[in-house]
Coordinates of C-alpha atoms (C1' of nucleotides) in Angstrom, one line a residue:
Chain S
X1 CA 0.0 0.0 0.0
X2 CA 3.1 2.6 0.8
X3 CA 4.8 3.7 -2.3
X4 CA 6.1 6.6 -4.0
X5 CA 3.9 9.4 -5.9
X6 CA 7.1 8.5 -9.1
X7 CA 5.1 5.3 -9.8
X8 CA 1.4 6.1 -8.6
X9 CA -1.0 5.6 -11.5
X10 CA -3.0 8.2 -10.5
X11 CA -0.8 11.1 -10.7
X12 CA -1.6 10.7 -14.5
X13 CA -5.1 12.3 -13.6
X14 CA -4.1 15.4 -12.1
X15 CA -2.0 17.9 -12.0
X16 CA 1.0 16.6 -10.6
X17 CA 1.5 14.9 -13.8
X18 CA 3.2 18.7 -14.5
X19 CA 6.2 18.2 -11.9
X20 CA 9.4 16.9 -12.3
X21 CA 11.2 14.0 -10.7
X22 CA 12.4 16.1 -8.0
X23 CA 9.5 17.7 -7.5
X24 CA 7.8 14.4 -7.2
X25 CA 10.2 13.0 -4.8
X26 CA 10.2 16.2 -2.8
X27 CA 6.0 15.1 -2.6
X28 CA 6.9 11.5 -2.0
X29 CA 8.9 12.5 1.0
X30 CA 6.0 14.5 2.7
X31 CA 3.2 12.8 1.7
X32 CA 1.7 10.6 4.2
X33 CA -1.3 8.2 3.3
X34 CA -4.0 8.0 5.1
X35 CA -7.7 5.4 5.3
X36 CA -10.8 7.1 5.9
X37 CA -13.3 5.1 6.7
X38 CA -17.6 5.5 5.2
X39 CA -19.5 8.3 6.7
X40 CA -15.7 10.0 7.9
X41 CA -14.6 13.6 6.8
X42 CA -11.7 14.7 5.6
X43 CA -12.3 18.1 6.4
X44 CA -15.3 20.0 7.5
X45 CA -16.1 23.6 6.4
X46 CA -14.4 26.1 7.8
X47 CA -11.3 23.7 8.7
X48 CA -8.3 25.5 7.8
X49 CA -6.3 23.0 5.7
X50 CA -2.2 22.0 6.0
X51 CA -2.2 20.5 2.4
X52 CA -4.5 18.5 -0.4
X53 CA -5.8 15.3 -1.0
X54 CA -4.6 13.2 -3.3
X55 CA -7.7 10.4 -3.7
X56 CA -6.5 6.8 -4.6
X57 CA -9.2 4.8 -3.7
X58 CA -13.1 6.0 -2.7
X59 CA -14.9 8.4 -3.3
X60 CA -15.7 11.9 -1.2
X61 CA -19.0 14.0 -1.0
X62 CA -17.8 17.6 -1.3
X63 CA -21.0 19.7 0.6
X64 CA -21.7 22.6 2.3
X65 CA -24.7 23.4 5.0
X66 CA -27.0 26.0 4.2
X67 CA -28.8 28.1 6.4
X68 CA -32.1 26.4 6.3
X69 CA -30.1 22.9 7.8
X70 CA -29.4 20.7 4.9
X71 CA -26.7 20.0 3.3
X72 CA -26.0 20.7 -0.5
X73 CA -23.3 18.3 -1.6
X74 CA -21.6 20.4 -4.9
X75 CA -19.2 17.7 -6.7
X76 CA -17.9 13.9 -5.9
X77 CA -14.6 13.0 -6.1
X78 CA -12.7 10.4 -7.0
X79 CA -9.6 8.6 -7.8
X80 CA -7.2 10.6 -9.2
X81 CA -8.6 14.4 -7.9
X82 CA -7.2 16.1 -5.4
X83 CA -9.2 17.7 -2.9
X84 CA -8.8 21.0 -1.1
X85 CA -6.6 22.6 -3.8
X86 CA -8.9 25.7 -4.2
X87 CA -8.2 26.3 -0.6
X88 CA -4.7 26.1 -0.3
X89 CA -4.8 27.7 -3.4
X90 CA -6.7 31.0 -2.4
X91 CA -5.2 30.7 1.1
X92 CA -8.8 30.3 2.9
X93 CA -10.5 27.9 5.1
X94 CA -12.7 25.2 3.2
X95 CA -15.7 26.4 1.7
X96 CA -16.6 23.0 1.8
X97 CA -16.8 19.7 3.7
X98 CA -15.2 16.4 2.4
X99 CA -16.8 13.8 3.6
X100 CA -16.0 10.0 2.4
X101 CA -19.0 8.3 0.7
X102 CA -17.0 4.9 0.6
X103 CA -13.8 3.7 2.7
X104 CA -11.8 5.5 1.0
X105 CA -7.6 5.8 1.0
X106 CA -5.8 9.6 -0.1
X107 CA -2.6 11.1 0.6
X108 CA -1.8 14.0 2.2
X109 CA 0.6 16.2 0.8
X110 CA 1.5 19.2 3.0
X111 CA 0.8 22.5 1.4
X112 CA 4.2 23.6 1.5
X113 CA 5.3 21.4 -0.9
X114 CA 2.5 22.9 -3.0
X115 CA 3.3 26.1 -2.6
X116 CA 6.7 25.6 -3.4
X117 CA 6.1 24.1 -6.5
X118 CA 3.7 26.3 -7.8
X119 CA 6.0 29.4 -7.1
X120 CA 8.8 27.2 -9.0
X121 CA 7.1 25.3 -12.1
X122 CA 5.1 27.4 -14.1
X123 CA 4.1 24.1 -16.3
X124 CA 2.5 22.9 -12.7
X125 CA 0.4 25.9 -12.3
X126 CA -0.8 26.2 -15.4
X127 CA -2.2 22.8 -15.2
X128 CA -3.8 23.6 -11.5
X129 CA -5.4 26.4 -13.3
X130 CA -6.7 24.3 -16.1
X131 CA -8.0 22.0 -13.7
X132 CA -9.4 24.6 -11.5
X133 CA -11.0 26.4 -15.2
X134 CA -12.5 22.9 -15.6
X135 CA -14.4 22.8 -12.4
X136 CA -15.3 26.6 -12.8
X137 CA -17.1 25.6 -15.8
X138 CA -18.8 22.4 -14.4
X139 CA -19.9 25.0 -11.1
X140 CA -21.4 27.0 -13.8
X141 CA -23.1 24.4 -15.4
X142 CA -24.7 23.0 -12.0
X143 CA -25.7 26.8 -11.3
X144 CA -27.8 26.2 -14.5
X145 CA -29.2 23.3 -14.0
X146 CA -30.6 24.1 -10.5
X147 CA -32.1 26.8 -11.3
X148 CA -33.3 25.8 -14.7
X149 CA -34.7 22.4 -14.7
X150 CA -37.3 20.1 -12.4
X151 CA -36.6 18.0 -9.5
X152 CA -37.1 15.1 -11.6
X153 CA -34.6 16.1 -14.7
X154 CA -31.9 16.9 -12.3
X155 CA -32.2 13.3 -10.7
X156 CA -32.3 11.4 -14.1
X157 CA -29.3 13.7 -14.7
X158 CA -27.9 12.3 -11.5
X159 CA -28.6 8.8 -12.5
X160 CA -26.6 9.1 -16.0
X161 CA -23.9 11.5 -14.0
X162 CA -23.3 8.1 -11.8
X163 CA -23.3 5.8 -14.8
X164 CA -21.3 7.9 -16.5
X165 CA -18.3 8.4 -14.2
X166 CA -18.3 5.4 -11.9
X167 CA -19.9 2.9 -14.0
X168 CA -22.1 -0.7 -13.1
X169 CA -21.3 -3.9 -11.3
X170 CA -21.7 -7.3 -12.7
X171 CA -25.8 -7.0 -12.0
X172 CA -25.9 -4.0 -13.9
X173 CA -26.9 -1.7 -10.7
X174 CA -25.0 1.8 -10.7
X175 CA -21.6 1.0 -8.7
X176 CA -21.6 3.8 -6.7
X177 CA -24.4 3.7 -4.6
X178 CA -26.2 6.9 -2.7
X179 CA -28.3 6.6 -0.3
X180 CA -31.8 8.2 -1.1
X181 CA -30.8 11.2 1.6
X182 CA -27.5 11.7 -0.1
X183 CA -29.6 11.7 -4.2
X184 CA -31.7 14.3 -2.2
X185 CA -28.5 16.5 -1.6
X186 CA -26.9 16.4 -4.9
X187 CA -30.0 17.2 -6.5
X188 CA -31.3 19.9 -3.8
X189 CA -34.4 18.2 -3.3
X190 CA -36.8 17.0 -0.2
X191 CA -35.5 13.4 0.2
X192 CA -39.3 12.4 0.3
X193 CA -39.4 14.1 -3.1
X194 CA -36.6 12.4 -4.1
X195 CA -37.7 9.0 -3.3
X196 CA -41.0 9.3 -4.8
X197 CA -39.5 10.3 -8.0
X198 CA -37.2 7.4 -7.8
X199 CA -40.3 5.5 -7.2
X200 CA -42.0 7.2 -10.0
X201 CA -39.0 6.1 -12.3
X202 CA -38.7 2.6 -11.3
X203 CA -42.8 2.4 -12.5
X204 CA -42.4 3.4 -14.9
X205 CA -39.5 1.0 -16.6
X206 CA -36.8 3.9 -16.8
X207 CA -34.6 2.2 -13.7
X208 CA -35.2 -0.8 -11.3
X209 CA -33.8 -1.1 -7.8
X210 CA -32.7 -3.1 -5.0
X211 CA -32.9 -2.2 -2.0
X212 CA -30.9 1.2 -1.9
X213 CA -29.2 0.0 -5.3
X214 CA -30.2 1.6 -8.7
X215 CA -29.6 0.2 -12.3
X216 CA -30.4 2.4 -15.5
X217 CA -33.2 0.5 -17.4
X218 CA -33.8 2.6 -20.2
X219 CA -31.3 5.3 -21.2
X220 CA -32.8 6.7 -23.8
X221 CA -36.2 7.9 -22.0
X222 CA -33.7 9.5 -18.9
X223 CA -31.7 11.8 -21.3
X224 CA -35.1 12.6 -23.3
X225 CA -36.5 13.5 -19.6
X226 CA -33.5 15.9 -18.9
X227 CA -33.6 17.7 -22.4
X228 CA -37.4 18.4 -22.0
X229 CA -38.8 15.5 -23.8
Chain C
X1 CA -10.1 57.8 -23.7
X2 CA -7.1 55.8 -24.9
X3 CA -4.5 55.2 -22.8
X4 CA -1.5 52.9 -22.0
X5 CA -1.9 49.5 -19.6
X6 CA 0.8 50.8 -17.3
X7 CA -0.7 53.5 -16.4
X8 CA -4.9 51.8 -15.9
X9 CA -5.9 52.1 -12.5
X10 CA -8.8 49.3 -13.6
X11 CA -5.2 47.1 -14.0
X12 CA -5.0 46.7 -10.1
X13 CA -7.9 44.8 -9.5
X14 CA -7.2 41.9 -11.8
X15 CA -4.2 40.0 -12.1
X16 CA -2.7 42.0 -14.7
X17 CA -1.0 43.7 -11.9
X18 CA 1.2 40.4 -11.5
X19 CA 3.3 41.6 -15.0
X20 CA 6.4 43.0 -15.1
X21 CA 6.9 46.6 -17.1
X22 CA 7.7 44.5 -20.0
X23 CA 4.6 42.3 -20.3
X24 CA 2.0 45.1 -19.2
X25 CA 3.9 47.4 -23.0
X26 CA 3.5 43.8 -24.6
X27 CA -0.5 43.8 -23.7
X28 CA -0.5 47.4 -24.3
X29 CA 1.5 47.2 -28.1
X30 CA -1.3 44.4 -28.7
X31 CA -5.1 45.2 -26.9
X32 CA -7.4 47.3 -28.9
X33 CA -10.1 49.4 -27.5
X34 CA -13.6 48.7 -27.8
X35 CA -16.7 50.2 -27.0
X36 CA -20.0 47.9 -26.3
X37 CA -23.5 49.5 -26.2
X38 CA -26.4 48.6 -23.6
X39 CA -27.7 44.9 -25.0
X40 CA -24.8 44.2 -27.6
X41 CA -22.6 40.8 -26.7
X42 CA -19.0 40.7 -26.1
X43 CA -19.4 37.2 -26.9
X44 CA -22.1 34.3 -27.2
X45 CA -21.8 30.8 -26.0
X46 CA -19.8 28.6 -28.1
X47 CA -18.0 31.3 -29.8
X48 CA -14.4 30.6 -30.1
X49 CA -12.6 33.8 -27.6
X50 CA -9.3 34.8 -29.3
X51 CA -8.4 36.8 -26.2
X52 CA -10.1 38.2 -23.1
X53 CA -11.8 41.5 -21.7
X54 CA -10.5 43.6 -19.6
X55 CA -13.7 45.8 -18.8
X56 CA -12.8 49.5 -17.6
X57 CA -16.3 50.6 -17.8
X58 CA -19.5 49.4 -17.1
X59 CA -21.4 46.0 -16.7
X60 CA -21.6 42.5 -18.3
X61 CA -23.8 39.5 -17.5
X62 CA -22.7 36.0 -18.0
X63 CA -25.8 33.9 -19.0
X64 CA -25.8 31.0 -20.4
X65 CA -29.3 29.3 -22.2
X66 CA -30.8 26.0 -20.2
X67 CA -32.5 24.2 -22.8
X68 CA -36.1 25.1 -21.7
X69 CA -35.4 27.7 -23.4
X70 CA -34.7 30.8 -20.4
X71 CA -31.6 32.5 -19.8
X72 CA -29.5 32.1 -16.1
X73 CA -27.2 34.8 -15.1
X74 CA -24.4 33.4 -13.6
X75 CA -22.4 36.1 -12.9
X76 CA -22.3 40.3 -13.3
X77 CA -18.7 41.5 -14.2
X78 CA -17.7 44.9 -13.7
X79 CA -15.0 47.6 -13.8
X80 CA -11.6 45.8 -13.1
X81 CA -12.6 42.5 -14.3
X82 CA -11.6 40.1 -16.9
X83 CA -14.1 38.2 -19.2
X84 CA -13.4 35.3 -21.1
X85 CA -10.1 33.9 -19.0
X86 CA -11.6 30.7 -18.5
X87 CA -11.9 30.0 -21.5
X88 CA -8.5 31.0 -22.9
X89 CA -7.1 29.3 -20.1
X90 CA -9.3 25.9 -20.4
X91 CA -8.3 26.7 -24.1
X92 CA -12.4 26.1 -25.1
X93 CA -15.2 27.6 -26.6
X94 CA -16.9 29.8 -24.4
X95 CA -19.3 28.5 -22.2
X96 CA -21.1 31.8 -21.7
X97 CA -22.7 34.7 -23.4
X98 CA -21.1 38.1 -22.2
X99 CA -24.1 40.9 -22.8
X100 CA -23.5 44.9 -21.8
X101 CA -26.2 45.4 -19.1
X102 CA -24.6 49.2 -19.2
X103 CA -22.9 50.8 -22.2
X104 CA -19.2 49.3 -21.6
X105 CA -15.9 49.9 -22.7
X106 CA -13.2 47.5 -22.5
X107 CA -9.7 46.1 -23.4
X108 CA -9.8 43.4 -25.7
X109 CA -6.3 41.8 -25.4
X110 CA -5.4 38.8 -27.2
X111 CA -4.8 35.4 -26.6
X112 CA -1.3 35.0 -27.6
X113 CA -0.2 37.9 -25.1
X114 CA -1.9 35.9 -22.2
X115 CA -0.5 32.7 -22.9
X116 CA 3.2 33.8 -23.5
X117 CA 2.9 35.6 -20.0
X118 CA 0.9 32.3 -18.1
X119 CA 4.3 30.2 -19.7
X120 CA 6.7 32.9 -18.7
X121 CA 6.0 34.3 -15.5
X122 CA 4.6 31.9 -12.7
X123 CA 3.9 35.1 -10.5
X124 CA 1.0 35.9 -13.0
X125 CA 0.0 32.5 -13.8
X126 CA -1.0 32.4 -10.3
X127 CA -2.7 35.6 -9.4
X128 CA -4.9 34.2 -12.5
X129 CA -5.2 30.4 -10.4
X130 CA -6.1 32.8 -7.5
X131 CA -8.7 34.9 -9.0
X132 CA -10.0 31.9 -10.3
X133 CA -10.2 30.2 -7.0
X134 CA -12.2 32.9 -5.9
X135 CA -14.9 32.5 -8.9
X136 CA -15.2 29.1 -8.0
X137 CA -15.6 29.6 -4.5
X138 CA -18.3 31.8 -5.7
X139 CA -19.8 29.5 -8.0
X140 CA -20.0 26.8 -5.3
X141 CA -21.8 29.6 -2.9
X142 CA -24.2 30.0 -5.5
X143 CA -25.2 26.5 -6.3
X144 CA -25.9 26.3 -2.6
X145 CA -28.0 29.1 -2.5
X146 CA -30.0 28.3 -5.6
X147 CA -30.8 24.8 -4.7
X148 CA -31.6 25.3 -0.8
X149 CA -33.1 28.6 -0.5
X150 CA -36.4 30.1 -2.0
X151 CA -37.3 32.6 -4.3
X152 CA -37.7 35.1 -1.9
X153 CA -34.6 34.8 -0.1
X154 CA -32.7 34.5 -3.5
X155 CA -34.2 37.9 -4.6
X156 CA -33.6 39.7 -1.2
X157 CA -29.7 38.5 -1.2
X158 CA -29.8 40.2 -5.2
X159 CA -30.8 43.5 -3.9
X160 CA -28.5 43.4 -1.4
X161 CA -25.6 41.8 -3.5
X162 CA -26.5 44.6 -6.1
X163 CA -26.1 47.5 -3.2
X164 CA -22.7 46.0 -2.1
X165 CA -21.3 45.6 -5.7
X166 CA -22.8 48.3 -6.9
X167 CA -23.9 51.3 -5.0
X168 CA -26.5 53.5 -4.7
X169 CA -27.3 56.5 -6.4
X170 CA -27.8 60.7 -5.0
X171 CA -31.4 59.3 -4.6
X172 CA -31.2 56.3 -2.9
X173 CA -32.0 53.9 -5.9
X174 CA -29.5 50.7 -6.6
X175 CA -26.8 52.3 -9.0
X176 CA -26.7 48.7 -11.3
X177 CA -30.6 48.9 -12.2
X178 CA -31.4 45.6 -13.8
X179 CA -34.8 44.8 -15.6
X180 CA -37.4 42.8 -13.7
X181 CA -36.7 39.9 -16.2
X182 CA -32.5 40.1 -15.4
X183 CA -33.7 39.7 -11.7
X184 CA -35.5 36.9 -12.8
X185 CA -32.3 35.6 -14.7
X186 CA -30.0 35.8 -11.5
X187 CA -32.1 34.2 -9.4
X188 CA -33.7 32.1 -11.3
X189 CA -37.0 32.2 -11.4
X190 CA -39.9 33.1 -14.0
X191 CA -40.2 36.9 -15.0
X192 CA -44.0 37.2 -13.1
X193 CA -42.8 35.7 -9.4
X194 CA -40.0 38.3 -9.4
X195 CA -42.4 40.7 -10.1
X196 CA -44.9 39.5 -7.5
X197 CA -42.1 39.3 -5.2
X198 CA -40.8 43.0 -6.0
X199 CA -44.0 43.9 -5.5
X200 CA -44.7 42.3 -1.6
X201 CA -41.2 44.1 -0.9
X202 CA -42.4 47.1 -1.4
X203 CA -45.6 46.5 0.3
X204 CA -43.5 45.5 3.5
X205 CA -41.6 48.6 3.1
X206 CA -38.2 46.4 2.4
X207 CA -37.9 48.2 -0.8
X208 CA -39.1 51.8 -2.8
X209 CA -39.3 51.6 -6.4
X210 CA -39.4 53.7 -8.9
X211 CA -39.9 52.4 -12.7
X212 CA -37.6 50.1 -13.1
X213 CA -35.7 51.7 -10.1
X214 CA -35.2 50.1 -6.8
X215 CA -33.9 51.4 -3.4
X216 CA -33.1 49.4 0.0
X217 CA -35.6 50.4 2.4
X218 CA -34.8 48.2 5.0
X219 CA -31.6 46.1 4.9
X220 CA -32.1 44.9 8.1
X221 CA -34.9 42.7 7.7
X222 CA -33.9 41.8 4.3
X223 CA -30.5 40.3 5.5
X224 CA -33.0 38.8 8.2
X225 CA -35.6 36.9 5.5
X226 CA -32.2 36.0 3.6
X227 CA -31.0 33.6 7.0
X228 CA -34.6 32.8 7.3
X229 CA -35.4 35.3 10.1
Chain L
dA1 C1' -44.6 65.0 -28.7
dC2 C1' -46.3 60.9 -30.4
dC3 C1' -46.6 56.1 -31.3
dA4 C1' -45.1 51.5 -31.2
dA5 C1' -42.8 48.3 -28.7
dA6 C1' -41.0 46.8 -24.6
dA7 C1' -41.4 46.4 -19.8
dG8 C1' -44.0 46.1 -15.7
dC9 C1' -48.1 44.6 -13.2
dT10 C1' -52.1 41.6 -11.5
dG11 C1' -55.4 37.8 -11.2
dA12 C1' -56.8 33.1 -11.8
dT13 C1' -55.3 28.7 -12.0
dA14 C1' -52.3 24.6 -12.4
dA15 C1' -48.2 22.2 -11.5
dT16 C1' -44.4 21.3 -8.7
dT17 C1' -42.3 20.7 -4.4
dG18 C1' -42.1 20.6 0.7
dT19 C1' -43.8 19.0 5.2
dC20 C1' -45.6 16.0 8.5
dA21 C1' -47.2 11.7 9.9
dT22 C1' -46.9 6.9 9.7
dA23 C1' -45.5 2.4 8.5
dG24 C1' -42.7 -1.0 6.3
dT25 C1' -37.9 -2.8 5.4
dC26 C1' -33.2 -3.4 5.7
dT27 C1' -28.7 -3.7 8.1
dC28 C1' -25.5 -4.3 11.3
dC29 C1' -24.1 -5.5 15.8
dC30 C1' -24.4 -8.2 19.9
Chain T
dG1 C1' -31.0 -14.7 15.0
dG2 C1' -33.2 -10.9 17.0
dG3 C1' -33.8 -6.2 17.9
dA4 C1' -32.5 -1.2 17.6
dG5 C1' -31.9 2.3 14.7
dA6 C1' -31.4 3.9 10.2
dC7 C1' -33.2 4.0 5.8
dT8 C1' -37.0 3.6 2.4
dA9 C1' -41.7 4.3 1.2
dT10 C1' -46.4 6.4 0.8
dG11 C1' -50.4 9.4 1.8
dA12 C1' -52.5 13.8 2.9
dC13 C1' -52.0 18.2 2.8
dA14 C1' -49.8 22.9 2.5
dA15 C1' -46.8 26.1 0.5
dT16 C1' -44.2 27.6 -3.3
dT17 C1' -43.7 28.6 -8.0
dA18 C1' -45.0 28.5 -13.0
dT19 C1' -48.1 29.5 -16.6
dC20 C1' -51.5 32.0 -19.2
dA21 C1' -54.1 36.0 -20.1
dG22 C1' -55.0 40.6 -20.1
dC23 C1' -54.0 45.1 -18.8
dT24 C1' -51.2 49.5 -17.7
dT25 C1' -47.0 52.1 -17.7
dT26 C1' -42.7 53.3 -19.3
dT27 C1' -39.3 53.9 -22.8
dG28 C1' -37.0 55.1 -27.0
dG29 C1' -36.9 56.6 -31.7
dT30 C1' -38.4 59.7 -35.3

DNA sequence: ACCAAAAGCTGATAATTGTCATAGTCTCCC
DNA sequence: GGGAGACTATGACAATTATCAGCTTTTGGT
């Protein structure tokens, strides 16, 4: 389970694909990695951070409370992002909390080294800023969608987001699976809503379910529902 | 009315200010002026940006169109900022419509001159990664609020987001006055319910209007209804 | 100053979504 | 394997928001 970032896989994914060797040994040597178990944070909003998260295995709910009590979860993440960037980045306490959806295993790199390299490598920080410009553009595109479309287009969006990025198991069932509360977040819904909807789906042939598992039945009919019909 | 980068007092706001006198007469050999009447895009989504704006005077929304068919206002960008750096960066099409809510007059500065300076000098590459950080921060606040807090609340933090941003005028009025239907935009909601909503504001004596012209009556209890009283 | 077009306003009604209450079902731990 | 607690499900109802229609006021151009 220990080894260095030189040979990690999942550099490739992010940015510290940009550094050099040294610069990747200099991360090696101050990583450390770390298991967070389901239902764990990383952080919690307003946690000033020492460093990022590097994700190698799980996947983390990044969400923030609002004032009327619930949380809105803003973006999953998974292997290969790093988490908390933006932060050490703009110098600031999280804006968000991370919290770990599955067990999940990251490691930490102190933000020094960060900081160092992004004062050094202008190749690195570029490609934190393209990375960052990617999720700017995603943020926008949720701002849309929220304000724009139903409770039930944003879920069937959720469904095909899931598909999409972490795939099915053998049974065909969505492999990452939310619980109803958590659907409810993503989607800024009642979680009563939410599970009628997902009721409403499942009668009507466009998913079926398993207990809290969910398998896409009929792809088609979910991405003519979030266009509009 | 034109004038030389190195002397722009609009430059200190934006990261421009992280160039060196050489970079800041490269930008200035190369940007051309432009002026931009009320209702006339900078750009429109999709449009390939061969550089960005640097706006010196007045204000641009940054819509982009859901696909049933209305118009969300992500963000207003005024004096000091830059429009269209994500999408230089991100090197994509843009993923917004810039439209003059004001009669503007900007800085268009090309592409070329931005990304020689994001390879050459890291000090600028990442007062752009921190301004960008910010947006996102931003973005994230706003997904929050659109999903978790009505349409009320959203139009009472607008007015007061306006006042901050913007001002007031000799009378009282906010200086940035928007149509009903741009308030509508920002927060989302049809044209008619921001209406309905201006108008119980008024009744409660939270706002005056006049026209099209608002004025914060009492900030107080509109900062109250925003946190739910 | 006038006229047309755009913007603002209001009512009636329908659709969507949230809330509260209650009951069934699953899961995990002892 | 049994039971506590969490999660899922459904009904009834209330609140919020959208839609459609018609009307008034404001604005901008000639």
């Amino acid at each position: 389970m220990e080894s260095r970032c030189e040979n990690c896989i999942v550099r490739q994914f992010n940015s510290l694909r940009a550094m050099s060797k040294e610069e990747l040994k200099a991360v090696s040597d101050s990583k450390t990695t770390k298991t967070i178990k389901k239902g764990e944070p990383l952080f919690e909003e307003g946690d000033k951070l020492n460093g990022v998260y590097c994700v190698r295995n799980g996947v983390s709910k990044l969400s923030k409370l609002s004032s009327n009590g619930k949380d809105q979860i803003v973006k999953l993440a998974s292997t290969g992002e790093v988490i908390g960037q933006r932060s050490v980045v703009a110098q600031e306490c999280a804006n968000l909390s991370a919290i770990a959806v599955n067990d999940m295993e990251v490691c930490f790199i102190p933000k020094e080294t960060i900081n160092h390299t992004l004062q050094k490598n202008p190749n690195f920080t570029l490609e934190v800023l393209r990375h960052m410009a990617h999720d700017l553009k995603e943020a926008d595109d949720v701002i849309v969608n929220m304000s724009q479309k139903t409770v039930k287009q944003r879920i069937a969006e959720a469904f095909l987001y899931l598909k999409n990025n972490f795939g099915e198991d053998e049974n065909g069932f969505l492999a990452l699976s939310l619980s109803r509360e958590d659907i409810s977040n993503v989607v800024g819904t009642a979680t009563e809503s939410a599970i009628r909807i997902i009721s409403e789906f499942k009668k009507k042939g466009l998913i079926h379910t398993s207990g809290k598992k969910v398998g896409i039945k009929n792809e088609r009919k979910l991405v003519e529902l979030v266009e509009g019909f």
